[in-house]
C-alpha atoms as one frame of an Amber mdcrd trajectory, in Angstrom:
protein
  37.956  49.894 -23.700  37.967  48.355 -20.864  34.938  49.903 -18.598  33.107
  49.876 -22.399  33.514  46.055 -22.523  32.517  45.632 -18.668  29.268  47.991
 -19.102  28.541  45.672 -22.407  29.110  42.034 -20.575  26.656  43.642 -17.424
  24.213  44.176 -19.679  24.526  40.804 -21.448  24.635  38.761 -17.832  21.463
  41.513 -16.953  19.256  40.598 -20.134  20.204  36.976 -19.329  19.418  36.764
 -16.068  16.043  38.784 -16.579  14.855  36.166 -19.143  15.958  33.302 -17.470
  13.634  34.578 -14.485  10.618  34.007 -16.003  11.323  30.381 -16.436  12.294
  29.788 -13.003   8.744  30.550 -11.227   8.610  28.677  -7.944   5.637  27.314
  -7.854   5.387  25.986 -11.502   8.311  24.221 -11.302   7.487  22.376  -8.000
   4.409  20.613 -10.001   6.778  19.855 -13.285   7.998  16.184 -13.319  11.777
  15.793 -13.345  11.540  14.275 -17.089  10.247  17.825 -18.438  12.610  19.610
 -16.563  15.842  17.404 -18.230  14.064  18.312 -21.196  14.138  21.712 -20.989
  17.575  21.915 -19.818  19.020  20.126 -22.481  16.943  22.181 -24.707  18.982
  25.134 -23.299  22.282  23.396 -23.139  21.755  22.459 -27.383  20.797  26.129
 -27.440  24.253  27.259 -25.635  22.109  29.120 -22.641  24.153  27.678 -20.357
  23.269  29.229 -17.128  19.532  28.680 -17.642  20.646  24.930 -18.224  22.762
  24.665 -15.120  19.787  26.304 -12.938  17.422  23.473 -14.147  20.400  20.738
 -13.714  20.887  21.818 -10.277  16.704  21.974  -9.331  16.940  18.334 -10.813
  19.943  16.843  -8.578  18.244  18.932  -5.873  14.929  16.723  -6.212  16.966
  13.600  -5.973  15.381  11.356  -3.425  14.647   7.580  -2.630  11.399   7.730
  -2.880  11.380   8.548  -6.357  10.994   5.894  -9.072  13.851   4.391 -11.053
  13.545   6.274 -13.907  13.158   9.613 -12.180  15.936   8.815  -9.959  18.047
   7.765 -13.236  17.303  11.350 -14.600  18.895  12.800 -11.142  22.144  11.199
 -12.458  22.321  12.642 -15.363  21.403  15.785 -14.651  24.236  15.759 -11.939
  26.292  14.298 -14.934  25.621  17.185 -16.478  26.044  19.967 -14.253  29.307
  18.615 -13.141  30.372  19.068 -16.961  29.718  23.007 -16.729  31.244  23.360
 -13.735  34.429  21.246 -14.848  34.168  24.084 -17.979  33.423  27.066 -15.919
  36.875  26.257 -13.541  34.857  25.108 -10.791  36.324  21.610  -9.900  35.594
  21.418  -6.137  31.888  21.768  -7.369  32.378  19.399 -10.881  34.143  17.016
  -8.154  30.904  17.078  -5.630  28.475  16.555  -8.632  30.185  13.713 -10.213
  30.554  11.605  -6.925  26.594  12.685  -6.259  26.472  10.933  -9.889  28.722
   8.388  -8.978  26.385   7.006  -5.540  22.906   7.437  -7.368  24.256   4.935
 -10.072  25.848   2.435  -7.169  22.662   2.235  -5.376  20.420   1.844  -8.409
  22.870  -0.268 -10.384  22.316   2.232 -13.466  26.074   0.956 -14.651  25.336
   2.539 -18.224  26.301   5.990 -16.781  29.429   4.946 -15.060  31.777   5.102
 -18.038  31.186   8.940 -18.292  30.855   9.115 -14.592  34.615   7.956 -13.971
  35.938   9.726 -17.536  34.935  13.155 -15.687  36.317  12.481 -12.668  39.489
  11.335 -14.021  39.845  14.658 -15.864  39.240  16.636 -12.410  42.249  15.019
 -10.724  44.139  15.358 -13.817  42.945  19.334 -13.529  45.106  19.089 -10.016
  47.645  17.353 -11.256  46.853  14.309  -9.402  47.455  12.616 -12.968  47.787
   8.478 -11.677  44.972   8.837  -9.489  42.922  10.033 -12.814  44.886   7.299
 -14.542  42.770   4.959 -12.264  39.600   6.261 -12.868  40.134   6.165 -16.627
  41.293   2.458 -16.273  38.002   1.901 -14.076  35.986   3.868 -16.811  37.734
   1.627 -19.808  36.430  -1.353 -18.105  32.475  -0.564 -18.051  33.217   1.006
 -21.264  34.201  -2.248 -22.754  31.485  -4.608 -20.557  28.847  -2.533 -21.632
  30.297  -1.883 -25.384  29.678   1.684 -24.753  32.147   2.487 -27.870  31.488
   6.335 -27.366  32.816   6.849 -23.720  35.648   3.819 -24.631  37.187   6.129
 -27.387  37.381   9.506 -25.104  38.645   7.357 -22.028  41.430   6.079 -24.669
  42.478   9.397 -25.821  42.483  10.643 -21.954  44.713   7.669 -20.865  46.981
   7.879 -23.930  47.071  12.083 -23.682  48.070  11.760 -19.952  50.754   9.306
 -19.936  52.199  11.543 -23.132  52.220  14.010 -20.473  53.883  12.146 -17.251
  56.754  10.663 -20.429  55.430   7.112 -19.682  56.032   6.018 -23.077  55.603
   2.725 -23.055  52.070   2.822 -21.551  51.230   5.412 -23.608  52.092   3.024
 -27.198  50.153   0.392 -25.026  46.504   2.543 -25.304  48.034   4.013 -28.449
  47.738   0.777 -29.947  44.117   0.034 -28.390  43.061   3.358 -30.446  44.778
   2.321 -33.779  41.958  -0.747 -33.705  39.169   2.050 -33.678  41.087   3.613
 -37.082  38.231   4.847 -39.835  35.658   4.580 -37.329  35.203   8.382 -36.352
  37.314  11.283 -37.373  37.922  12.114 -33.839  39.646   9.334 -33.158  41.717
   9.052 -36.161  42.402  12.986 -35.784  44.155  11.843 -31.898  45.578   8.898
 -33.737  47.852  11.043 -35.670  48.506  13.556 -32.837  49.013  10.908 -30.325
  51.950   9.085 -32.894  53.354  12.815 -33.077  53.235  12.977 -28.930  55.086
   9.484 -29.045  57.648   9.796 -31.565  58.206  13.462 -29.782  59.089  11.525
 -26.329  61.029   8.828 -28.190  63.452  11.767 -29.181  62.688  11.349 -33.301
  62.177  15.021 -33.925  61.371  15.078 -37.843  59.349  11.875 -37.442  56.877
  13.714 -35.261  56.843  16.943 -37.425  55.594  14.800 -39.940  53.227  13.280
 -37.634  52.202  16.273 -36.359  51.747  17.983 -39.844  49.674  15.021 -40.959
  47.731  15.662 -37.579  46.991  19.385 -38.608  46.084  18.562 -42.888  43.354
  16.004 -40.937  41.846  18.449 -39.359  41.621  21.145 -42.326  40.628  18.540
 -44.304  37.875  16.981 -41.828  37.199  20.757 -40.742  37.507  19.468 -37.030
  36.816  22.194 -34.524  39.675  25.274 -34.262  40.957  24.120 -30.982  42.226
  20.642 -33.070  44.035  22.329 -35.567  45.491  24.885 -32.758  45.943  22.030
 -30.999  48.410  20.360 -33.449  50.092  24.248 -34.471  50.958  24.485 -30.928
  53.080  20.859 -30.704  54.634  21.581 -34.031  55.694  24.860 -32.425  56.978
  23.277 -29.145  58.648  20.500 -31.225  60.769  23.715 -33.176  61.513  25.702
 -29.980  64.288  27.654 -30.195  66.661  25.801 -32.231  64.394  27.028 -35.202
  62.519  29.524 -34.105  60.977  30.866 -37.668  59.460  28.000 -37.490  58.141
  28.024 -34.257  56.543  31.481 -34.880  55.161  30.610 -37.710  53.215  27.668
 -36.123  52.351  29.981 -33.031  50.768  32.507 -35.333  49.388  30.050 -37.525
  47.440  28.509 -33.550  46.208  32.086 -33.776  44.788  32.909 -37.148  41.035
  31.577 -36.628  39.333  33.660 -34.849  37.320  30.891 -33.459  40.338  29.669
 -31.410  39.576  29.173 -27.549  40.464  32.511 -25.913  42.817  30.653 -23.632
  44.810  28.985 -25.889  45.216  32.376 -27.707  46.739  33.489 -25.013  49.131
  30.784 -24.579  50.092  31.368 -28.578  50.486  35.083 -27.716  52.576  34.464
 -24.571  55.379  32.142 -26.745  54.862  34.671 -29.415  56.038  37.260 -27.393
  58.992  35.456 -25.480  60.441  34.003 -28.853  60.335  38.068 -30.355  62.149
  38.995 -27.232  64.825  36.584 -27.730  65.199  37.129 -31.166  65.504  41.211
 -30.515  62.405  41.760 -32.629  61.182  44.488 -29.339  58.416  45.870 -31.820
  56.976  42.554 -32.319  57.708  41.227 -29.338  55.698  44.357 -27.374  52.856
  44.077 -30.082  52.223  40.465 -28.643  52.912  41.177 -25.049  50.114  43.833
 -25.026  47.445  41.851 -27.293  48.336  38.817 -24.315  47.766  41.152 -21.548
  44.389  43.010 -22.999  43.609  38.824 -23.504  44.733  38.233 -20.168  42.379
  41.170 -18.867  39.506  40.314 -20.634  39.475  36.236 -19.485  40.098  37.632
 -15.711  37.087  39.805 -16.163  35.373  37.799 -17.780  35.650  34.952 -15.491
  35.124  37.200 -12.512  31.795  38.532 -13.956  30.811  34.662 -14.962  31.787
  33.603 -11.098  29.460  36.592  -9.972  27.219  35.656 -12.168  26.995  32.069
 -11.489  27.199  33.094  -7.754  24.065  34.687  -8.065  21.941  32.112 -10.350
  23.402  29.603  -7.828  21.787  31.929  -4.830  18.292  31.990  -6.982  18.288
  28.526  -7.467  18.971  27.341  -4.215  16.095  30.048  -2.856  13.888  28.609
  -5.951  14.999  24.942  -4.764  14.092  25.572  -0.711  10.944  26.890  -1.918
  10.259  23.832  -4.051  11.022  21.875  -1.047   8.706  23.107   1.311   5.759
  23.073  -1.512   6.811  19.378  -1.828   6.758  19.263   1.765   3.261  20.559
   2.077   2.411  18.556  -0.755   3.665  15.501   0.699   1.541  16.179   4.232
  -2.096  17.413   2.251  -1.399  13.945   0.481  -0.748  12.023   3.287  -3.779
  13.395   5.223  -5.690  12.914   1.858  -4.866   9.374   2.507  -5.730   9.342
   5.745  -8.691  10.630   5.500  -9.079   8.209   2.202  -8.374   5.366   4.880
 -10.735   6.816   7.482 -13.568   7.302   4.989 -13.544   3.631   3.759 -13.502
   2.278   7.602 -16.465   4.629   8.141 -17.979   3.651   4.603 -16.990  -0.101
   5.381 -18.475  -0.064   8.785 -21.608   1.687   7.566 -21.716  -1.524   4.821
 -21.303  -3.618   7.663 -23.676  -2.178   9.948 -26.278  -2.148   7.297 -25.858
  -6.015   6.473 -25.890  -6.670   9.842 -29.342  -4.719  10.124 -30.591  -6.573
   6.707 -29.463  -9.894   8.542 -30.947  -9.259  11.663 -34.366  -8.128   9.740
 -34.381 -10.876   7.937 -33.083 -13.257  10.637 -36.209 -11.576  12.975 -38.887
 -12.465   9.914 -37.862 -15.487   9.596 -38.232 -16.075  13.536 -41.116 -13.907
  13.832 -42.692 -16.200  11.254 -41.364 -19.431  12.825 -43.398 -18.074  16.048
 -46.280 -17.585  13.893 -46.221 -21.510  13.207 -45.551 -22.245  16.968 -48.486
 -20.130  17.883 -50.760 -21.524  15.291 -49.784 -24.768  15.812 -49.953 -24.991
  19.022 -53.383 -23.213  19.012 -54.442 -26.085  16.714 -53.575 -28.861  19.047
 -55.034 -26.961  21.882 -58.519 -26.976  19.935 -57.357 -30.431  18.773 -57.195
 -31.593  22.394 -60.178 -29.785  23.628 -62.307 -31.502  21.138 -60.928 -34.965
  22.147 -61.388 -34.278  25.833 -65.259 -33.736  24.843 -65.452 -36.853  22.738
 -64.187 -39.098  25.340 -66.489 -37.696  28.034 -69.112 -38.291  26.028 -67.970
 -41.779  25.100 -67.049 -42.525  28.905 -70.868 -41.640  29.376 -72.360 -44.349
  26.886 -69.861 -46.945  28.536 -71.255 -46.873  31.976 -74.689 -46.283  30.641
 -74.331 -49.742  28.648 -72.722 -51.288  31.978 -75.640 -50.388  33.841 -78.111
 -51.432  31.662 -75.856 -54.902  31.172 -75.976 -55.201  35.147 -79.745 -54.385
  35.229 -80.625 -56.791  32.140 -78.077 -59.944  33.485 -79.920 -59.217  37.481
 -83.502 -59.531  35.839 -81.966 -62.898  34.000 -80.995 -64.753  36.958 -82.912
 -63.722  39.943 -79.859 -62.121  41.348 -78.988 -58.683  42.672 -76.961 -56.543
  40.582 -73.563 -56.999  41.082 -70.629 -54.318  40.729 -68.914 -54.068  37.169
 -66.227 -56.541  37.081 -63.207 -53.071  36.486 -63.609 -52.487  40.327 -61.004
 -52.497  42.218 -60.363 -55.285  45.128 -60.688 -53.865  48.380 -57.184 -53.822
  48.957 -56.889 -51.300  46.641 -58.510 -48.710  47.964 -56.116 -46.461  49.889
 -58.413 -46.399  53.238 -59.107 -49.887  53.128 -55.702 -51.362  52.369 -53.692
 -53.427  54.588 -51.301 -51.260  57.377 -49.210 -53.776  58.301 -48.790 -55.254
  54.773 -48.865 -51.914  52.118 -47.679 -54.014  49.472 -49.843 -56.680  49.328
 -51.129 -56.417  46.450 -48.907 -54.949  43.151 -49.289 -52.970  40.696 -48.445
 -55.087  37.726 -51.358 -57.342  39.038 -53.722 -54.224  37.755 -55.662 -55.098
  34.924 -56.889 -53.091  31.989 -59.442 -52.227  32.556 -58.602 -51.059  36.368
 -55.677 -48.944  35.101 -58.547 -47.477  33.104 -60.803 -46.531  35.553 -58.120
 -45.300  37.228 -56.814 -42.868  34.376 -60.487 -42.031  34.212 -60.826 -40.973
  37.416 -57.125 -39.300  37.130 -58.467 -37.104  34.167 -61.615 -35.948  35.553
 -60.069 -34.212  38.294 -57.604 -32.172  35.855 -60.173 -31.261  34.371 -60.990
 -28.950  37.329 -58.506 -25.995  36.530 -59.114 -24.385  40.416 -57.503 -27.735
  41.723 -55.024 -28.257  39.236 -53.814 -24.540  39.720 -53.533 -24.163  43.432
 -49.926 -24.560  44.186 -49.682 -27.081  46.485 -51.365 -29.421  44.432 -49.506
 -32.859  44.636 -49.763 -36.636  43.793 -50.986 -37.022  47.450 -53.962 -34.594
  46.794 -54.850 -36.122  43.625 -55.079 -39.589  45.270 -57.928 -38.171  47.642
 -59.884 -36.938  45.328 -59.762 -39.978  43.073 -59.607 -42.824  45.899 -57.149
 -44.627  44.487 -53.578 -45.239  45.841 -50.667 -42.533  44.651 -48.454 -45.278
  43.501 -51.068 -46.877  41.110 -51.772 -43.664  39.837 -48.142 -42.364  39.786
 -47.504 -46.128  37.362 -50.838 -45.242  35.104 -49.589 -42.086  34.603 -46.023
 -43.111  34.153 -47.174 -46.180  31.545 -49.863 -44.408  29.367 -48.008 -40.742
  28.931 -44.483 -42.056  29.694 -43.557 -38.907  32.043 -43.798 -38.417  35.463
 -46.432 -36.274  37.760 -44.574 -33.252  37.783 -44.329 -33.621  34.105 -48.310
 -34.388  33.616 -49.446 -32.108  35.741 -46.799 -29.361  34.138 -48.465 -29.958
  30.723 -52.143 -29.216  31.980 -50.530 -26.016  33.624 -48.987 -24.628  30.546
 -51.784 -25.827  28.756 -54.502 -23.777  30.897 -51.813 -20.768  30.729 -51.944
 -20.519  26.653 -55.773 -20.611  27.374 -55.399 -17.624  29.368 -53.003 -15.928
  27.317 -55.586 -16.283  24.656 -58.249 -15.011  26.787 -57.636 -11.427  26.077
 -61.115  -9.948  27.387 -60.320 -11.708  30.879 -56.722 -12.102  31.128 -55.471
  -9.186  28.518 -53.967  -6.955  31.398 -52.478  -9.901  33.347 -48.411  -9.664
  33.397 -46.640 -13.064  32.886 -45.753 -13.700  36.668 -49.804 -12.775  37.200
 -50.620 -15.416  34.570 -47.710 -17.930  35.924 -49.033 -17.761  39.248 -52.555
 -17.924  38.164 -52.014 -21.634  37.363 -50.042 -22.833  40.123 -46.521 -21.479
  39.723 -44.542 -19.905  42.091 -41.769 -19.359  40.311 -42.008 -16.688  37.561
 -38.661 -17.845  36.185 -39.507 -21.421  35.575 -42.711 -20.962  34.248 -41.199
 -19.410  31.444 -38.753 -22.096  30.943 -41.232 -24.736  31.357 -43.761 -22.586
  28.825 -40.872 -22.471  25.934 -40.002 -25.987  25.923 -43.819 -27.181  25.811
 -44.929 -24.079  23.364 -41.528 -23.101  21.559 -41.788 -19.446  22.564 -42.194
 -17.353  25.539 -45.194 -16.689  27.356 -44.630 -12.760  26.832 -44.237 -13.306
  22.585 -47.583 -15.631  23.054 -49.260 -13.195  24.486 -48.190 -10.286  22.033
 -49.548 -12.706  19.018 -52.597 -13.202  20.967 -53.316  -9.961  21.483 -52.474
  -9.646  17.816 -55.152 -11.843  16.717 -57.286 -10.836  19.569 -57.181 -14.644
  20.642 -59.234 -17.392  19.030 -60.249 -19.752  21.445 -63.189 -19.373  23.958
 -62.714 -18.616  27.277 -61.338 -21.033  29.831
């Protein structure tokens, strides 16, 4: 019989395991959100597939991480609570305790206060199972404080029931009565709380040695359980307490209620085993050997059955936990790979963004440079055209001035001739000629400052200026690198001091600036003369107009024209010149 039972149990376990294995596909579980896993676990638990539900709860608990969202952390804490409850019902108190402690840590770290009543209630039950009742009571009290604060009536009721039960078992009547009164405040709100009010009243009366009143209260408890069709364990518990009250003093009544406690087939096996043991003992004391053996055999069979079932369950649970742990490790590896991949993708995205941003910035810079170059080129073009116009205008003005000066000279000569004929006198030089002292060759060496520049008349200044301009039009002279104001004085026949003063008064510049202006203008003409000077380098052009320093020429050219000679030459070649040869 025992072997048949073991075979059936094993086949049942194997079938359950094979069916559940399909759900533990590691790759798919790694991708399932925590909330979906919790929904599956809850569904399995509601359909009494406790082992499968436990596997899912383990996976959820193991997936807890500080990186999770707050909602997922909350689900992890709930999974730890459910897992601890399953372990407790299976008798794995250490594993149950560890699960509840993990739930406590998660709740404390994230301020999930609404979970504290349930967690502390369960931890209290574990301590009481280890016979550390006082520590259990402390956790019950902590849970009650949070339940009152949060108005969590469900857990508050459960905590009250447990704490009154512990004080009754410890024979602490005053403490039991204190919490019993709190329990009575909740009467008629819930059938379970009403049941325990009847039950605990009977137990308190028992502790107060009021046996008859206690019996009446426990009978009311049993009747209440029958009327409200409570779970078989509630009725069996009431009958068990009644049987204990009758005890050896009223064995028949005790036997009656122990037998009543096992009438319902839904009565939990561990309660049936306790009742069968008591019946065996009572019939032995009564001397009814046959019934004592009958109940004794039933007790042994049920004990063996529970032992074997527990053994098989432990094997099954160990296998399930091993598979779950293996699945968890695989999921962890997949998660690590996924995180590494995400990090790599994020890094690549950042690099791509940086490269794209740099490319966009580079393109913008190119566009800006192009626009700037375009505007600069337009400005250069405008400067080129404007300077050419100025050059042409200067050439035209020079030609006109020469013509006018020639006409003036002719008129002066005619005027002198007419005047001489009228007065029968020899012709005298025009009044505008300089006194002998102004001629450097006739100037007194002993007194070089005999005549002041301020004594020059307007006509004299014009004569000096005309002589200077005649020399300056000779490009061969001014383009000589050794040309200076002394050379100009020699060529014009005027004192260098007078020449310098006239240039300063007329053009508001010194001789050096004056000569540079003529040389730059000549350089401009030569740069425009593509046919003759098109193959000249800038240095050659600079030397051809009298500059020894190539760099100095470039600076002066840009100062006068606005653009460098190389750009000017390039534009001239593009337009192929627009002035006659120099």
